[in-house]
Coordinates of N, CA, C and O in Angstrom, one line a residue:
M50 N 10.1 -12.1 8.3 CA 10.3 -11.6 7.2 C 9.5 -10.6 6.8 O 9.6 -9.6 6.1
A51 N 8.0 -10.5 7.3 CA 7.4 -9.2 7.1 C 8.2 -8.4 7.3 O 7.3 -7.1 7.1
R52 N 8.1 -8.2 8.7 CA 8.8 -7.3 9.0 C 10.0 -6.1 8.3 O 10.6 -4.6 8.7
G53 N 10.7 -6.6 7.4 CA 11.7 -5.9 6.5 C 11.2 -5.0 5.4 O 9.9 -4.6 6.2
E54 N 12.3 -4.6 5.1 CA 12.4 -2.9 4.1 C 11.4 -3.5 2.8 O 10.7 -2.3 2.5
D55 N 11.4 -4.5 2.6 CA 10.8 -5.2 1.3 C 9.4 -5.1 1.5 O 9.2 -6.3 1.4
A56 N 8.5 -4.4 0.3 CA 7.2 -4.8 0.7 C 7.0 -5.6 0.4 O 5.6 -5.7 0.4
L57 N 7.3 -6.2 -1.1 CA 7.0 -7.4 -1.6 C 7.3 -8.8 -0.6 O 6.5 -9.4 -1.0
L58 N 8.1 -8.6 0.2 CA 8.2 -9.4 0.9 C 6.6 -9.4 2.3 O 6.5 -10.5 2.3
R59 N 6.8 -8.0 3.0 CA 5.2 -7.9 3.3 C 4.2 -9.1 3.0 O 3.2 -9.3 3.5
G60 N 4.2 -8.5 1.9 CA 2.9 -9.1 0.9 C 2.9 -10.4 0.5 O 1.7 -11.6 1.0
L61 N 3.9 -11.0 0.1 CA 4.0 -12.9 0.1 C 3.7 -13.3 1.7 O 3.5 -14.0 1.4
A62 N 4.9 -12.7 2.8 CA 4.5 -13.5 4.3 C 3.0 -13.6 4.4 O 2.6 -14.6 4.9
F63 N 2.1 -12.8 3.9 CA 0.7 -12.4 4.4 C -0.2 -13.4 3.5 O -1.1 -14.4 3.7
E64 N 0.2 -13.2 2.1 CA 0.1 -14.6 1.3 C 0.3 -16.0 1.9 O -0.4 -16.9 1.7
A65 N 1.6 -16.2 1.9 CA 2.2 -17.3 2.7 C 1.1 -18.2 4.1 O 0.9 -19.2 4.4
L66 N 0.9 -16.8 5.2 CA -0.4 -17.2 6.2 C -1.6 -17.7 5.8 O -2.0 -18.4 6.5
R67 N -2.5 -17.1 4.7 CA -3.3 -17.1 4.3 C -3.3 -19.3 4.2 O -4.6 -19.8 4.4
V68 N -2.4 -19.4 3.8 CA -1.8 -21.3 3.0 C -2.3 -21.6 4.5 O -2.6 -22.6 4.6
V69 N -1.7 -20.7 5.7 CA -1.2 -21.4 7.3 C -2.5 -22.1 7.9 O -2.9 -22.7 8.1
G70 N -3.3 -20.9 7.5 CA -4.5 -20.6 8.1 C -4.5 -20.7 10.1 O -4.0 -19.6 10.3
A71 N -5.2 -21.4 10.6 CA -5.9 -20.8 11.7 C -4.3 -21.3 12.6 O -4.8 -20.4 13.9
P72 N -3.5 -21.9 12.2 CA -2.3 -21.7 12.9 C -1.6 -20.6 13.1 O -0.6 -20.2 14.2
A73 N -1.7 -19.8 12.6 CA -0.9 -18.2 12.1 C -2.1 -17.6 12.7 O -1.6 -16.2 13.1
E74 N -2.9 -17.4 13.0 CA -4.2 -16.5 13.4 C -3.1 -15.1 14.6 O -3.0 -14.6 15.1
P75 N -3.0 -16.2 16.2 CA -2.1 -15.8 16.9 C -1.2 -14.9 16.5 O -1.4 -13.8 17.1
E76 N -0.4 -14.7 15.8 CA 1.0 -14.1 15.5 C 0.9 -12.9 14.2 O 0.6 -12.1 14.5
V77 N -0.3 -13.9 13.8 CA -0.9 -12.3 13.0 C -1.5 -11.1 14.1 O -1.7 -9.9 13.7
R78 N -2.8 -12.2 14.8 CA -3.2 -10.7 15.7 C -2.0 -9.8 16.7 O -2.4 -9.0 16.9
S79 N -0.6 -10.5 16.9 CA 0.1 -9.7 17.6 C 0.6 -8.7 16.6 O 1.6 -8.1 17.5
V80 N 0.6 -8.9 15.0 CA 0.8 -7.0 15.0 C 0.4 -6.4 14.0 O 0.5 -5.5 13.6
V81 N -1.1 -6.6 14.4 CA -2.1 -5.4 14.3 C -1.6 -4.3 14.9 O -1.9 -3.1 14.5
T82 N -1.1 -3.8 15.7 CA -0.5 -2.5 16.2 C 1.0 -2.1 15.6 O 0.8 -0.9 15.7
D83 N 1.8 -3.5 14.9 CA 2.4 -2.8 14.0 C 2.2 -1.9 12.8 O 1.3 -2.5 12.0
P84 N 2.8 -0.4 12.5 CA 1.7 0.1 11.3 C 2.6 -0.5 10.0 O 1.4 -0.4 9.3
S85 N 3.3 -0.7 9.2 CA 3.6 -1.6 8.6 C 3.0 -2.5 8.5 O 3.1 -3.1 7.3
L86 N 2.6 -3.2 9.3 CA 2.0 -4.7 9.4 C 0.2 -4.4 9.1 O -0.7 -5.8 9.3
R87 N 0.0 -3.4 9.9 CA -1.5 -3.8 10.7 C -2.6 -4.0 8.9 O -3.5 -4.7 9.8
P88 N -2.5 -3.2 7.7 CA -3.4 -3.2 7.1 C -3.5 -4.8 6.4 O -4.4 -5.3 6.8
Y89 N -2.3 -5.3 6.1 CA -1.9 -7.0 5.8 C -2.8 -7.8 7.3 O -3.3 -8.7 6.8
A90 N -2.2 -7.3 8.5 CA -2.8 -8.3 9.1 C -4.6 -8.3 9.3 O -5.3 -9.0 9.5
L91 N -5.0 -6.9 9.1 CA -6.5 -6.7 9.7 C -6.8 -7.5 7.8 O -8.2 -8.2 8.3
L92 N -6.5 -7.5 6.8 CA -7.1 -7.8 5.8 C -6.6 -9.8 5.8 O -7.9 -10.2 5.8
W93 N -6.4 -10.2 6.1 CA -5.5 -11.6 6.7 C -7.0 -11.9 8.0 O -7.6 -12.8 7.6
L94 N -6.8 -11.3 9.2 CA -7.8 -11.6 10.1 C -9.2 -11.5 9.1 O -10.2 -12.2 9.6
A95 N -9.6 -10.4 8.6 CA -10.8 -10.5 8.2 C -11.4 -11.5 7.1 O -12.1 -12.1 7.3
E96 N -10.6 -12.2 6.1 CA -10.7 -13.1 5.5 C -11.1 -14.5 6.4 O -11.6 -15.2 6.2
Y97 N -9.9 -14.2 7.3 CA -9.6 -15.6 7.8 C -11.3 -15.3 8.6 O -11.6 -16.7 8.8
D98 N -12.0 -14.6 9.1 CA -13.2 -14.7 9.6 C -14.7 -14.3 8.5 O -16.0 -14.4 9.1
G99 N -14.0 -15.0 7.7 CA -15.0 -15.4 6.2 C -15.3 -14.1 5.4 O -16.1 -14.7 4.5
A100 N -14.9 -12.9 5.6 CA -15.3 -11.4 4.6 C -14.2 -12.5 2.9 O -14.0 -13.3 3.2
D101 N -15.6 -12.4 2.6 CA -14.6 -12.3 1.2 C -13.8 -11.3 0.9 O -14.1 -10.0 1.1
P102 N -12.9 -11.7 0.1 CA -11.8 -10.8 -0.2 C -12.1 -9.4 -0.4 O -11.3 -8.4 -0.6
E103 N -13.0 -9.9 -1.8 CA -13.2 -8.3 -2.2 C -14.0 -7.1 -1.3 O -13.8 -6.4 -1.2
D104 N -14.8 -8.0 -0.4 CA -15.0 -7.3 0.7 C -13.9 -6.5 2.3 O -14.3 -6.1 2.7
A105 N -13.4 -7.2 1.6 CA -12.2 -7.3 3.2 C -11.7 -6.1 3.0 O -11.3 -5.4 4.4
Q106 N -11.2 -5.0 2.0 CA -10.5 -4.0 2.1 C -11.7 -3.1 3.5 O -11.2 -1.6 3.7
E107 N -12.6 -3.4 3.5 CA -13.8 -1.8 4.7 C -13.0 -2.2 5.9 O -13.1 -1.5 6.5
V108 N -12.5 -3.2 6.5 CA -12.2 -3.2 7.4 C -10.9 -2.0 7.7 O -10.6 -1.6 8.7
L109 N -10.2 -1.1 6.7 CA -9.3 -0.6 6.8 C -9.7 0.7 6.6 O -11.0 1.5 5.8
S110 N -9.6 1.4 7.5 CA -9.2 3.0 7.6 C -9.0 3.5 6.3 O -8.1 3.1 5.3
R111 N -9.7 4.7 6.0 CA -9.3 5.5 4.9 C -7.3 5.3 4.7 O -7.1 5.3 3.6
E112 N -7.0 5.6 6.1 CA -5.5 6.3 6.0 C -4.8 4.6 5.8 O -3.7 4.8 5.4
E113 N -5.0 3.8 6.6 CA -4.6 2.6 6.3 C -4.9 1.9 4.9 O -4.0 1.1 4.3
A114 N -6.0 2.0 4.5 CA -6.0 1.7 2.9 C -4.8 2.6 1.8 O -4.3 1.9 1.0
T115 N -4.5 3.7 1.9 CA -3.9 4.9 1.6 C -2.1 4.3 2.1 O -1.6 3.8 0.9
W116 N -2.2 3.7 3.2 CA -0.6 3.3 3.5 C -0.3 1.5 2.6 O 0.8 1.7 2.0
L117 N -1.6 1.2 2.8 CA -1.5 0.1 1.9 C -1.2 0.4 0.6 O -0.2 -1.1 -0.3
W118 N -1.6 1.5 -0.1 CA -1.6 1.6 -1.5 C -0.2 1.9 -1.9 O 0.4 1.3 -2.9
V119 N 0.4 2.6 -1.0 CA 2.0 3.2 -1.1 C 2.9 1.5 -1.0 O 3.6 1.5 -1.8
D120 N 2.3 0.8 -0.3 CA 3.4 -0.3 0.3 C 2.9 -1.1 -0.9 O 4.5 -1.3 -1.1
T121 N 2.3 -1.1 -1.8 CA 1.8 -2.2 -2.9 C 2.8 -1.5 -4.1 O 3.4 -2.7 -4.4
A122 N 2.4 -0.4 -4.2 CA 3.2 0.6 -5.1 C 4.3 0.1 -4.7 O 5.3 -0.1 -6.0
A123 N 5.2 0.2 -3.7 CA 6.6 0.4 -3.7 C 7.1 -1.4 -4.1 O 8.0 -1.4 -4.5
A124 N 6.4 -2.1 -3.7 CA 6.4 -3.7 -4.0 C 6.6 -3.9 -5.3 O 7.2 -4.1 -6.2
V125 N 5.5 -3.0 -6.1 CA 5.6 -3.2 -7.8 C 6.8 -2.6 -8.4 O 7.6 -2.3 -9.4
A126 N 7.1 -0.5 -7.9 CA 7.9 -0.3 -8.5 C 9.5 -1.0 -8.0 O 10.4 -0.6 -9.0
D127 N 9.5 -2.0 -7.4 CA 10.8 -2.3 -6.7 C 11.2 -3.8 -7.7 O 11.8 -4.1 -8.0
H128 N 9.9 -4.3 -8.3 CA 9.8 -5.9 -8.8 C 9.0 -5.9 -10.2 O 9.0 -7.1 -10.1
G129 N 8.3 -4.6 -10.2 CA 7.3 -5.2 -11.4 C 7.7 -4.5 -12.4 O 8.6 -4.0 -12.4
E130 N 6.5 -4.2 -13.2 CA 7.3 -3.7 -14.7 C 6.2 -2.1 -14.2 O 5.2 -1.7 -13.4
T131 N 6.4 -0.7 -15.4 CA 6.1 0.0 -15.4 C 5.0 0.4 -15.5 O 3.9 1.4 -14.9
G132 N 4.0 -0.8 -16.1 CA 2.6 -0.4 -16.6 C 2.3 -1.5 -15.6 O 0.4 -0.3 -15.0
L133 N 2.5 -1.6 -15.2 CA 1.8 -2.3 -13.6 C 1.6 -1.6 -12.5 O 0.2 -0.9 -11.9
L134 N 2.5 -0.6 -12.1 CA 2.5 0.7 -11.7 C 1.6 1.6 -12.0 O 0.5 2.0 -11.2
V135 N 1.8 2.2 -13.0 CA 0.6 3.2 -13.8 C -1.1 2.3 -13.4 O -1.7 2.9 -12.5
R136 N -1.1 1.1 -14.0 CA -2.7 0.3 -13.4 C -2.6 0.2 -12.2 O -3.7 0.7 -11.3
H137 N -1.6 0.3 -11.6 CA -2.3 0.1 -9.9 C -2.7 1.4 -9.2 O -3.3 1.8 -8.8
L138 N -2.7 2.2 -9.9 CA -3.7 3.8 -9.9 C -4.9 3.1 -9.7 O -6.0 4.3 -8.8
D139 N -5.8 2.5 -10.2 CA -6.7 2.2 -10.5 C -7.0 1.7 -9.2 O -8.2 1.5 -9.1
S140 N -6.6 1.0 -8.1 CA -6.7 0.2 -7.3 C -6.6 1.0 -6.2 O -7.6 0.6 -4.8
A141 N -6.7 2.2 -6.1 CA -6.8 3.1 -5.0 C -8.1 3.7 -4.4 O -9.2 3.5 -5.4
V142 N -8.0 3.5 -3.6 CA -9.8 4.4 -2.9 C -9.7 5.7 -3.2 O -11.2 6.0 -3.0
Q143 N -9.0 6.5 -3.5 CA -9.5 7.5 -3.8 C -10.2 7.5 -5.2 O -9.2 7.3 -6.1
G144 N -11.0 8.8 -5.2 CA -11.6 8.7 -6.5 C -11.2 9.3 -7.7 O -11.2 9.3 -8.8
T145 N -10.0 10.4 -7.6 CA -9.4 11.1 -8.7 C -8.1 11.2 -8.2 O -7.1 10.9 -6.9
V146 N -6.8 11.0 -8.8 CA -5.7 11.5 -8.2 C -4.9 12.8 -7.6 O -4.3 12.4 -6.7
P147 N -5.6 13.5 -8.1 CA -5.1 14.7 -6.7 C -5.7 14.4 -5.6 O -5.2 14.5 -4.7
A148 N -7.0 13.8 -5.0 CA -6.9 13.2 -3.9 C -6.2 12.0 -3.4 O -5.8 12.0 -2.3
L149 N -5.7 11.4 -4.0 CA -5.2 10.3 -3.7 C -3.5 11.2 -3.3 O -2.9 10.7 -2.6
L150 N -2.8 11.7 -4.1 CA -1.7 12.8 -3.9 C -2.0 13.2 -2.8 O -1.2 12.6 -1.8
D151 N -3.0 13.9 -1.7 CA -3.4 14.9 -1.0 C -3.2 13.6 0.2 O -2.6 13.9 1.5
E152 N -3.9 12.0 0.1 CA -3.8 11.6 1.1 C -2.3 10.5 0.8 O -1.8 10.3 2.3
V153 N -1.7 10.7 -0.2 CA -0.5 9.9 0.0 C 0.5 11.2 0.5 O 1.4 10.1 1.3
R154 N 0.2 11.8 0.3 CA 1.2 13.3 1.3 C 1.5 12.6 2.6 O 2.1 13.3 3.5
A155 N 0.2 12.7 3.0 CA -0.1 12.8 4.4 C 0.0 11.3 4.8 O 0.0 11.4 6.4
V156 N 0.1 10.3 4.6 CA 0.2 9.1 5.5 C 1.4 8.7 6.1 O 1.3 8.1 6.7
G157 N 2.6 9.2 5.4 CA 3.4 8.7 5.8 C 4.5 7.7 6.0 O 5.5 6.8 6.4
H158 N 4.2 7.0 4.6 CA 4.5 5.6 4.7 C 6.4 5.7 4.1 O 6.4 7.1 3.5
P159 N 6.8 5.3 4.7 CA 8.5 5.4 4.2 C 8.8 5.8 2.8 O 10.4 6.3 2.6
R160 N 7.9 4.8 1.7 CA 8.9 4.9 0.8 C 7.8 6.1 -0.4 O 7.9 5.5 -1.3
T161 N 7.3 7.0 0.4 CA 6.5 7.5 -0.8 C 7.1 8.4 -2.2 O 6.8 8.5 -2.9
V162 N 8.0 8.8 -0.9 CA 9.0 9.7 -2.5 C 9.1 9.3 -3.8 O 8.8 9.2 -4.7
Q163 N 9.7 7.8 -3.3 CA 10.0 7.1 -4.0 C 9.0 6.1 -4.7 O 9.2 6.2 -6.6
V164 N 8.3 5.7 -4.4 CA 6.5 5.4 -5.1 C 6.3 6.6 -5.9 O 6.4 6.7 -7.9
L165 N 5.9 7.6 -6.0 CA 5.7 8.9 -6.4 C 6.7 9.3 -7.4 O 6.1 9.8 -9.1
V166 N 7.9 9.1 -7.8 CA 9.0 9.2 -8.4 C 8.9 8.4 -9.8 O 9.2 8.7 -10.8
A167 N 8.4 6.7 -9.4 CA 8.9 5.7 -9.7 C 7.3 5.8 -10.5 O 7.2 5.9 -12.0
L168 N 6.3 6.5 -10.5 CA 5.2 6.4 -11.2 C 4.6 7.7 -12.2 O 4.6 8.0 -12.8
A169 N 5.9 9.0 -11.7 CA 5.9 9.7 -12.6 C 6.5 9.6 -13.3 O 6.5 9.8 -15.0
A170 N 7.6 8.9 -13.9 CA 8.1 8.1 -14.5 C 7.8 7.5 -15.4 O 7.6 7.6 -16.9
A171 N 6.9 6.5 -14.5 CA 5.9 5.5 -15.9 C 5.0 5.9 -16.1 O 4.4 5.8 -17.3
H172 N 4.2 7.3 -16.2 CA 2.8 7.2 -16.4 C 3.2 8.3 -17.8 O 3.9 8.6 -17.9
P173 N 2.0 8.2 -18.6 CA 2.4 8.6 -20.1 C 1.8 10.1 -19.8 O 1.9 10.9 -21.4
D174 N 0.7 10.2 -19.0 CA 0.4 11.6 -19.5 C 0.9 12.6 -18.8 O 1.0 12.4 -17.5
P175 N 1.7 13.7 -19.4 CA 2.6 14.8 -18.8 C 2.2 15.3 -17.9 O 2.8 15.7 -16.8
A176 N 1.0 15.7 -18.0 CA 0.2 16.6 -16.8 C 0.3 15.7 -15.2 O 0.3 16.2 -14.5
L177 N -0.5 14.5 -15.7 CA -0.4 13.7 -14.3 C 1.1 13.9 -13.8 O 1.3 13.6 -12.7
A178 N 1.9 13.2 -14.7 CA 3.3 12.9 -14.3 C 3.8 14.2 -13.1 O 4.6 13.6 -12.7
K179 N 3.7 15.6 -14.3 CA 4.4 16.3 -13.6 C 3.7 16.9 -12.3 O 3.9 17.2 -11.5
A180 N 2.2 16.7 -12.2 CA 1.6 16.7 -10.3 C 2.0 15.6 -9.5 O 2.2 15.7 -8.5
V181 N 2.0 14.5 -10.1 CA 3.0 13.3 -9.0 C 4.3 13.9 -8.5 O 4.3 13.4 -7.7
R182 N 5.5 14.0 -9.6 CA 6.3 14.7 -9.5 C 6.5 16.1 -8.3 O 7.4 16.0 -7.5
K183 N 5.1 17.0 -8.2 CA 5.1 18.0 -7.5 C 5.2 17.5 -6.0 O 5.4 17.7 -5.3
A184 N 4.1 16.0 -6.2 CA 4.2 15.7 -4.9 C 4.9 15.0 -4.5 O 5.1 15.1 -3.2
A185 N 5.5 14.4 -5.1 CA 7.3 13.4 -4.5 C 8.0 15.3 -4.2 O 8.5 14.6 -2.7
F186 N 8.4 16.0 -4.7 CA 9.0 17.1 -4.3 C 8.5 17.6 -2.2 O 9.2 17.8 -1.8
Q187 N 7.4 17.9 -2.7 CA 6.3 18.2 -1.7 C 6.8 17.1 -0.5 O 6.7 17.8 0.6
V188 N 6.3 16.1 -0.7 CA 6.6 15.1 0.6 C 8.4 15.2 0.9 O 9.2 15.3 1.6
H189 N 9.0 15.5 0.1 CA 10.4 15.4 -0.1 C 11.3 16.5 0.8 O 11.9 16.5 1.6
T190 N 10.5 17.7 1.2 CA 10.9 19.1 1.1 C 10.2 19.0 2.7 O 10.0 20.0 3.1
G191 N 8.8 18.4 3.0 CA 8.1 18.2 4.3 C 7.1 19.4 3.9 O 6.4 19.5 4.5
G192 N 6.9 20.4 2.6 CA 5.9 21.1 2.1 C 4.6 20.5 2.2 O 4.6 19.1 1.8
A193 N 3.6 20.9 2.0 CA 2.0 20.9 1.9 C 1.7 20.9 1.3 O 1.8 20.6 -0.7

């Protein structure tokens, strides 16, 4: 279920594994090398090993955190409301939207363009929406 295309199902699968606990550990460890599951698995393992959920993010590299931000944004874009997608900007590890856009363009998530287009359509600030649309176009065309 976690390996599918739906980002929401990935997140929900790992939430379910939190309930399962110890019996799930070998399976979670086995997916640490899968790029689409690695951030979820690392967070799960950090919490399983006793890390506070607020501090667990520290186990992710900047690239993994950015990939997870895009994946979560994809789930929100597919299943949530636009206001939640705009508020999701606050959860990014980057301090500014331009820094986030630079890293999102480079992270290689397969849903980057769709996430950026949805965010641009949802954001009330016209200048920010324009910057996000530009970033989406650059990802789509392979530009820098």
